[in-house]
mmCIF file with all atom_site columns, N, CA and C in Angstrom:
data_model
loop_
_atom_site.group_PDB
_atom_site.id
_atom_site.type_symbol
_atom_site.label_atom_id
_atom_site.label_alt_id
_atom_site.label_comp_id
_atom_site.label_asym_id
_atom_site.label_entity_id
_atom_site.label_seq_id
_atom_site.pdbx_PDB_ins_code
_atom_site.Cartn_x
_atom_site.Cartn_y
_atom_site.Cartn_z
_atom_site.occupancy
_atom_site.B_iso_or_equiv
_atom_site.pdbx_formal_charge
_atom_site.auth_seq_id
_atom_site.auth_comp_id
_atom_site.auth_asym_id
_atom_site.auth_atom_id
_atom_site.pdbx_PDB_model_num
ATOM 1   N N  . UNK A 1 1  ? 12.986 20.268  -16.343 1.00 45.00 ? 8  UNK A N  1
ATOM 2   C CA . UNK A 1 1  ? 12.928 19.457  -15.126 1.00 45.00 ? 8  UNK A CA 1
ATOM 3   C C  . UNK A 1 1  ? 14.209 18.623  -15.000 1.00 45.00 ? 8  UNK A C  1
ATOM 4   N N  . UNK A 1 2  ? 14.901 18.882  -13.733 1.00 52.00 ? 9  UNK A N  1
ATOM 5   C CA . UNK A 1 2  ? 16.269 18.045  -13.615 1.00 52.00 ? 9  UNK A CA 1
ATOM 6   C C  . UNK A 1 2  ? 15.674 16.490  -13.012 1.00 52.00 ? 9  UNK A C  1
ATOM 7   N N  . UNK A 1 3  ? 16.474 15.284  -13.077 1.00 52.00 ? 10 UNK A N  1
ATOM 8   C CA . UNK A 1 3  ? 16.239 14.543  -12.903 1.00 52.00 ? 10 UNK A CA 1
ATOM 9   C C  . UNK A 1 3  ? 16.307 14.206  -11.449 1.00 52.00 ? 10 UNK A C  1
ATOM 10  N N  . UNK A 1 4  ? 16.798 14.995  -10.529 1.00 53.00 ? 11 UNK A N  1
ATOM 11  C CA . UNK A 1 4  ? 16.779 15.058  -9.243  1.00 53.00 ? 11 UNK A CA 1
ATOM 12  C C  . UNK A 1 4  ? 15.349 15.654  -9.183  1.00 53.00 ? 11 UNK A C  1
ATOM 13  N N  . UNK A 1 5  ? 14.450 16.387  -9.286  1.00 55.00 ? 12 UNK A N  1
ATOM 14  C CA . UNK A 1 5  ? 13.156 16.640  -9.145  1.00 55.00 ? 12 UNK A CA 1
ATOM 15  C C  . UNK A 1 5  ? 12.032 14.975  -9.447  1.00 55.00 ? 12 UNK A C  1
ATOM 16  N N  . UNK A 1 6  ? 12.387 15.070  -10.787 1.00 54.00 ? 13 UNK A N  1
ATOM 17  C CA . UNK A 1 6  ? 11.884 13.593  -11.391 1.00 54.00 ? 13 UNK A CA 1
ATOM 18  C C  . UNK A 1 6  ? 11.825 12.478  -10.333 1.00 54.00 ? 13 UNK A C  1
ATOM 19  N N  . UNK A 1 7  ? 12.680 12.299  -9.314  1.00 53.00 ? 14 UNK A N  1
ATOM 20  C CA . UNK A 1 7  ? 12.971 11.290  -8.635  1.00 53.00 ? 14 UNK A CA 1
ATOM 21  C C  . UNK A 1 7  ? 11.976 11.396  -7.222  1.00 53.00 ? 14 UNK A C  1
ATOM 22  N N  . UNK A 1 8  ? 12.136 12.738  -7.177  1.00 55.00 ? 15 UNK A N  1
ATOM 23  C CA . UNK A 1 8  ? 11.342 12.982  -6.338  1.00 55.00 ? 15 UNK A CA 1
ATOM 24  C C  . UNK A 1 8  ? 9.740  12.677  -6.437  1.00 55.00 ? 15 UNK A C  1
ATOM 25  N N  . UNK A 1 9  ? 9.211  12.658  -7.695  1.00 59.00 ? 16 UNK A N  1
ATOM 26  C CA . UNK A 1 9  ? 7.797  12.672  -8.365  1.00 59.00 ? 16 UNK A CA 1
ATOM 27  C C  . UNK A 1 9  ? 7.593  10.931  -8.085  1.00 59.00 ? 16 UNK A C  1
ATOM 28  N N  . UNK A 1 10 ? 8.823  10.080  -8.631  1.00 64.00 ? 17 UNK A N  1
ATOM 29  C CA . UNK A 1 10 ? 8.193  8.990   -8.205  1.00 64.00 ? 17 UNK A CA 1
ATOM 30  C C  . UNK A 1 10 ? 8.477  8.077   -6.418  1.00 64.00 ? 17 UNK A C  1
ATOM 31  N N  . UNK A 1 11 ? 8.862  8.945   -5.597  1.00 82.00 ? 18 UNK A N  1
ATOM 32  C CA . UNK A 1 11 ? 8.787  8.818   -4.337  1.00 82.00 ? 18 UNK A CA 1
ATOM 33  C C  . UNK A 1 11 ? 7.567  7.448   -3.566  1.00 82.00 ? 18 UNK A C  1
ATOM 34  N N  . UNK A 1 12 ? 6.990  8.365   -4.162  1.00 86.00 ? 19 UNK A N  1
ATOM 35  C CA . UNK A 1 12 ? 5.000  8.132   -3.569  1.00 86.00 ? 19 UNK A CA 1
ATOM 36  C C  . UNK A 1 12 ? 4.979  6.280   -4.296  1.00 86.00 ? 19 UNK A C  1
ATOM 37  N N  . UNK A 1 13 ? 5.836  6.358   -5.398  1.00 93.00 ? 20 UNK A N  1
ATOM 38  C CA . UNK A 1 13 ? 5.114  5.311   -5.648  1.00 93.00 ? 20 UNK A CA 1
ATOM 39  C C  . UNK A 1 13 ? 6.186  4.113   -5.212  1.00 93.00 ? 20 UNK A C  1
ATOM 40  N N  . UNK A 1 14 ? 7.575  4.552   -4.842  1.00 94.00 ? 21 UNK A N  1
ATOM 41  C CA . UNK A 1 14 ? 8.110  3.736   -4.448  1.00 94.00 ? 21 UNK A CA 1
ATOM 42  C C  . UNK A 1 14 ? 8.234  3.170   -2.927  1.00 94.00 ? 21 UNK A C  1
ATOM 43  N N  . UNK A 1 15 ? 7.175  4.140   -2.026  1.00 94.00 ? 22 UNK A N  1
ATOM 44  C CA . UNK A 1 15 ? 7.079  4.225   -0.842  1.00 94.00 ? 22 UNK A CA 1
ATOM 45  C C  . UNK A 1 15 ? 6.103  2.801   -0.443  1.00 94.00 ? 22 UNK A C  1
ATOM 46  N N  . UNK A 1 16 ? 4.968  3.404   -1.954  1.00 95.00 ? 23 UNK A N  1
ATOM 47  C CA . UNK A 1 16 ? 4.288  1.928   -1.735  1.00 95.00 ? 23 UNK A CA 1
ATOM 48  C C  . UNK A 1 16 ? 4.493  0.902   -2.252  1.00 95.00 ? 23 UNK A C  1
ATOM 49  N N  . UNK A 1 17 ? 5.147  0.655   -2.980  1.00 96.00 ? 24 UNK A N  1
ATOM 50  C CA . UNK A 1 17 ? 5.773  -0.322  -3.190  1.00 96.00 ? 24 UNK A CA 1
ATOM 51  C C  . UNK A 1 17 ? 6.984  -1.302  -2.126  1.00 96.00 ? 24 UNK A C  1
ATOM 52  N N  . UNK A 1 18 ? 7.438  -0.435  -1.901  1.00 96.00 ? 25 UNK A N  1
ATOM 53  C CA . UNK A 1 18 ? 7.952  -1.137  -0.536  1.00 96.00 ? 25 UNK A CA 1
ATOM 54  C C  . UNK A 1 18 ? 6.888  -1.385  0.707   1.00 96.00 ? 25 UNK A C  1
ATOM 55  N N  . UNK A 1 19 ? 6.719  -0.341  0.641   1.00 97.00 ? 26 UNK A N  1
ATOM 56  C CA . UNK A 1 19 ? 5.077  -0.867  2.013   1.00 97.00 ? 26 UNK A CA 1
ATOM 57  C C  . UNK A 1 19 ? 4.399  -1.836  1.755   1.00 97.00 ? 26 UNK A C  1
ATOM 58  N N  . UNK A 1 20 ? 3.862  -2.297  -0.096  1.00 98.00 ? 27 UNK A N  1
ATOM 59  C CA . UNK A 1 20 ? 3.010  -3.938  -0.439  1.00 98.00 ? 27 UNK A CA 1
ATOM 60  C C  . UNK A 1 20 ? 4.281  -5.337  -0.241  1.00 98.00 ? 27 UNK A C  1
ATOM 61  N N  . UNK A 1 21 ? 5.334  -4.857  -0.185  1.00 98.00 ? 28 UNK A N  1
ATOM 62  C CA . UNK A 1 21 ? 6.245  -5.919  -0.080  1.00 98.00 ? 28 UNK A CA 1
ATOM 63  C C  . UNK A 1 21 ? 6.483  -5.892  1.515   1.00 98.00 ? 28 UNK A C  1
ATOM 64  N N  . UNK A 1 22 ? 6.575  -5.239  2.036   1.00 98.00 ? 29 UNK A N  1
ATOM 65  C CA . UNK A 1 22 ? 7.205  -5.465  3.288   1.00 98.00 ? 29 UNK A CA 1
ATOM 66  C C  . UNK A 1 22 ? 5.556  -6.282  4.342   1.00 98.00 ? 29 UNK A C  1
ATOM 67  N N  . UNK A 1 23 ? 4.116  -5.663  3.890   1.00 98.00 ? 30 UNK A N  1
ATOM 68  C CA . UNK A 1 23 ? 3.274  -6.783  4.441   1.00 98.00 ? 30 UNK A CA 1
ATOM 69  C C  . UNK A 1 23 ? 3.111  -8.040  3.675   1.00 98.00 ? 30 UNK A C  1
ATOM 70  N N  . UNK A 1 24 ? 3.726  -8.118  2.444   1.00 98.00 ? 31 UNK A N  1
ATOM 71  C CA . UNK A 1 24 ? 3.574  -8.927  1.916   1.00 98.00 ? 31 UNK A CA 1
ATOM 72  C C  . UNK A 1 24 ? 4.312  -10.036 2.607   1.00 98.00 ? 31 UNK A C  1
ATOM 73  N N  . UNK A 1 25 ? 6.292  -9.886  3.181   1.00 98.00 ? 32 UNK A N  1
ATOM 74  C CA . UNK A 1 25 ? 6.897  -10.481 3.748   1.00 98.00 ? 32 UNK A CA 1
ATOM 75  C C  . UNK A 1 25 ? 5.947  -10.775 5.100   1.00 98.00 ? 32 UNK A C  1
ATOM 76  N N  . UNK A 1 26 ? 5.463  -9.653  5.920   1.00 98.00 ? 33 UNK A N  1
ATOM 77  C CA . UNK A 1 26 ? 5.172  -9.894  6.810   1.00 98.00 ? 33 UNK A CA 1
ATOM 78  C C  . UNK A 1 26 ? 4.187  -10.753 7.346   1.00 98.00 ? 33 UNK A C  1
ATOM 79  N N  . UNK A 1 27 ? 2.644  -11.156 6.436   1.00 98.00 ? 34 UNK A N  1
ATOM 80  C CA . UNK A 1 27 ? 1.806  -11.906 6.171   1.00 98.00 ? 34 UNK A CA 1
ATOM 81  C C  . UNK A 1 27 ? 2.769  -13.146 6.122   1.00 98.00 ? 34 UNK A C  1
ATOM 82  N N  . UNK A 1 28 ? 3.327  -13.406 5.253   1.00 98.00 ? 35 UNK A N  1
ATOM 83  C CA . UNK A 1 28 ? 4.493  -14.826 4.798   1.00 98.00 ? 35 UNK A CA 1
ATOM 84  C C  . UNK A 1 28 ? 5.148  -15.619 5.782   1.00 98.00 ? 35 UNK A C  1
ATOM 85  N N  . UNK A 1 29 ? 5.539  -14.701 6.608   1.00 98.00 ? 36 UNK A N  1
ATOM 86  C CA . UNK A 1 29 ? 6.303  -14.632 7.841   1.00 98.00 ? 36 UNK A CA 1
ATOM 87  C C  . UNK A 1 29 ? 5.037  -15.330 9.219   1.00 98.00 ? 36 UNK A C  1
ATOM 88  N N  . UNK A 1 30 ? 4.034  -14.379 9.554   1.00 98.00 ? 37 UNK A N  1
ATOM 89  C CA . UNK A 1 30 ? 3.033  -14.942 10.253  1.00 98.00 ? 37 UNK A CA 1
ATOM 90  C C  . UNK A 1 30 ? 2.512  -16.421 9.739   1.00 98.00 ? 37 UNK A C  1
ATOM 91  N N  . UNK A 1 31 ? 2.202  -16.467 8.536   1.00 98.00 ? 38 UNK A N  1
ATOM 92  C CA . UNK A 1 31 ? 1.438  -17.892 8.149   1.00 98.00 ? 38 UNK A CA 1
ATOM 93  C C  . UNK A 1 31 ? 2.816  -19.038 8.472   1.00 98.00 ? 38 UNK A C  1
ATOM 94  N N  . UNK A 1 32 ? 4.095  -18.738 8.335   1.00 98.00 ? 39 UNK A N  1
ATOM 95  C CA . UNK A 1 32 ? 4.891  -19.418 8.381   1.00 98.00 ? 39 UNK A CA 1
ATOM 96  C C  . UNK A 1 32 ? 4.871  -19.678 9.901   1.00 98.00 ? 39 UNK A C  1
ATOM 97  N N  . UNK A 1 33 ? 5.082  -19.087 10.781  1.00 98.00 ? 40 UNK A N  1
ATOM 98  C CA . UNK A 1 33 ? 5.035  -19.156 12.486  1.00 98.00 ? 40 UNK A CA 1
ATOM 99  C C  . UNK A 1 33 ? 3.669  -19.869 12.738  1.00 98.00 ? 40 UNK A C  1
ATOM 100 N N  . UNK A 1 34 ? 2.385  -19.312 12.321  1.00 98.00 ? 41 UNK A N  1
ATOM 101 C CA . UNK A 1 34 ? 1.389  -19.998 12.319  1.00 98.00 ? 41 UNK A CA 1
ATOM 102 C C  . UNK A 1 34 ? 1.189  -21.768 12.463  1.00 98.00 ? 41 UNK A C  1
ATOM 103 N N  . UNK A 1 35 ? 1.986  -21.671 10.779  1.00 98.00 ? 42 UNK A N  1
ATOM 104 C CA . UNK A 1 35 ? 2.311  -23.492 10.492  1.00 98.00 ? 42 UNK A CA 1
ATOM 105 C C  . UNK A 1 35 ? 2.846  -23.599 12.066  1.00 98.00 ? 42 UNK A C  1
ATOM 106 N N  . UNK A 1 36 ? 3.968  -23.594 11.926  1.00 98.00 ? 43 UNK A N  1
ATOM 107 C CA . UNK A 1 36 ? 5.122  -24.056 13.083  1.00 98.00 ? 43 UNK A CA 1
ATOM 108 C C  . UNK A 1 36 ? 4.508  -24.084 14.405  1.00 98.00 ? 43 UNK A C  1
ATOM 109 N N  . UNK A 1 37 ? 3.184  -23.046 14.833  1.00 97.00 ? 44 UNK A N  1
ATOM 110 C CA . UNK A 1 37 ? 3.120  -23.308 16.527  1.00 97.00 ? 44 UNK A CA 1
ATOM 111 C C  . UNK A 1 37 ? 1.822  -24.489 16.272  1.00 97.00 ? 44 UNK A C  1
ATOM 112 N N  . UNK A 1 38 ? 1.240  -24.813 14.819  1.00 97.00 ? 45 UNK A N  1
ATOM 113 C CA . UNK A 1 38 ? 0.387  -25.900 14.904  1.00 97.00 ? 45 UNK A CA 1
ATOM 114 C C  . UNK A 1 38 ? 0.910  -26.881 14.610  1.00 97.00 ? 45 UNK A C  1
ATOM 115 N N  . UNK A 1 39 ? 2.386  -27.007 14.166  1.00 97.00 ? 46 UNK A N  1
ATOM 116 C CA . UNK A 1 39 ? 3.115  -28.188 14.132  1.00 97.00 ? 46 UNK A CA 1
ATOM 117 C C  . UNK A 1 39 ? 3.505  -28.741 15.346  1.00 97.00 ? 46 UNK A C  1
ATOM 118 N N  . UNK A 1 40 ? 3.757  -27.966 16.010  1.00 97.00 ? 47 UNK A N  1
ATOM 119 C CA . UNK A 1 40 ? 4.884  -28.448 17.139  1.00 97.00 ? 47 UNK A CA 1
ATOM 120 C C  . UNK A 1 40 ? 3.389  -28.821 18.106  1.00 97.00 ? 47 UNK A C  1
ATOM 121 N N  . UNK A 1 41 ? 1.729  -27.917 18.510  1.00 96.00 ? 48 UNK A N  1
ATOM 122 C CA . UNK A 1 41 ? 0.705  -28.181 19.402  1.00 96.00 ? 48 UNK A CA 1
ATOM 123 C C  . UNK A 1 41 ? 0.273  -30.061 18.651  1.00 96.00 ? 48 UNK A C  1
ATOM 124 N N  . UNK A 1 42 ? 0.436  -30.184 17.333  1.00 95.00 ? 49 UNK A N  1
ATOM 125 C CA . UNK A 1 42 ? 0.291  -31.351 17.441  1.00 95.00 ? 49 UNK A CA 1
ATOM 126 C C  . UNK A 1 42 ? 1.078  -32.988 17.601  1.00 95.00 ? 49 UNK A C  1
ATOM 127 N N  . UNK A 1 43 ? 2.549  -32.289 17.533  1.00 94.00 ? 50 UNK A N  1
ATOM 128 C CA . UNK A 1 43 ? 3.687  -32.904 18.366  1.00 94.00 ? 50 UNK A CA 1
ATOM 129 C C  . UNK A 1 43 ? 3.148  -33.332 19.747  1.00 94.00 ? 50 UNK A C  1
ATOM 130 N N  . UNK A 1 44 ? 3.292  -32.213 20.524  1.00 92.00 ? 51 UNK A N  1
ATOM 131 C CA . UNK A 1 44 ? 2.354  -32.343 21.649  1.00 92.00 ? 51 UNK A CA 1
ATOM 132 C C  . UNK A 1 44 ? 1.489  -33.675 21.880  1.00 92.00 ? 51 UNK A C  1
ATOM 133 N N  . UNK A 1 45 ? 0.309  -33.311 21.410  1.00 89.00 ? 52 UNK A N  1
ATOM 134 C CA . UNK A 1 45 ? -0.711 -33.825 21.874  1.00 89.00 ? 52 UNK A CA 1
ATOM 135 C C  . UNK A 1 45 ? 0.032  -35.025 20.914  1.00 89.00 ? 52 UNK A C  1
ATOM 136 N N  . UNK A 1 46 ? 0.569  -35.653 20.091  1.00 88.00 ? 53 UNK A N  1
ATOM 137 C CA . UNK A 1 46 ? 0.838  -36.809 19.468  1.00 88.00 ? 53 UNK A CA 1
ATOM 138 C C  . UNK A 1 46 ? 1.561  -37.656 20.791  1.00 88.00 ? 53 UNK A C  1
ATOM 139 N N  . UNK A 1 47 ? 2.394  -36.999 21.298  1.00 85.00 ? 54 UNK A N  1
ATOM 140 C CA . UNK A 1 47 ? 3.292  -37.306 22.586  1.00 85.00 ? 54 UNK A CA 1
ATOM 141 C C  . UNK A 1 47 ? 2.354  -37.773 23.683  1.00 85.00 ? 54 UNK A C  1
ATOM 142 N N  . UNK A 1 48 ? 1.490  -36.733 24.087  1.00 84.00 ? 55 UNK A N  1
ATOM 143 C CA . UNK A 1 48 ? 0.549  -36.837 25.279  1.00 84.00 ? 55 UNK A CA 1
ATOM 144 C C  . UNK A 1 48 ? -0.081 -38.467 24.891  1.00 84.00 ? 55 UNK A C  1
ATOM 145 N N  . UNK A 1 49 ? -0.685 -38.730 23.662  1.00 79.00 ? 56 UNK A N  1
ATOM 146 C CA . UNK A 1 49 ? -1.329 -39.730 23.787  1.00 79.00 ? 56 UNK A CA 1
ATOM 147 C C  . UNK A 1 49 ? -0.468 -40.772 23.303  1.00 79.00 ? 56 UNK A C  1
ATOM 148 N N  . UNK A 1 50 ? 1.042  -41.086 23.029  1.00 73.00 ? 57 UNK A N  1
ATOM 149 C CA . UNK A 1 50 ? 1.117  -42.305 22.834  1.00 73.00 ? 57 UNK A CA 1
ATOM 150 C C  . UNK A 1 50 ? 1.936  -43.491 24.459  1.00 73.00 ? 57 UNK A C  1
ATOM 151 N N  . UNK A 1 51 ? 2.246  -42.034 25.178  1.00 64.00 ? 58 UNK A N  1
ATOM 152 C CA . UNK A 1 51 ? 2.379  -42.455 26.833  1.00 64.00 ? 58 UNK A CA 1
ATOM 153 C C  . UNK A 1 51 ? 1.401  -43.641 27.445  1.00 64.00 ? 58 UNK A C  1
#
């Protein structure tokens, strides 16, 4: 077995491995935006009521 075959065998597992990292970023990414649009809605309303 040449090592160009070999590489090929672990494909599968490096496919998912990038696929658990990349939702992993992507989850990270949402909770982070998440924070931020409930930071800024209670900016907001902090504003609204000290008028």
């Amino acid at each position: 077995m040449t090592s160009h075959e070999n590489s090929n065998i672990d494909d599968p597992d490096l496919e998912l491995i990038k696929a658990r990292k990349m939702k992993a970023l992507k989850d990270q990414f949402a909770s982070k935006e998440k924070e931020k649009r409930a930071r800024e809605q209670n900016e907001l309303h902090q504003k609204n009521w000290t008028r």
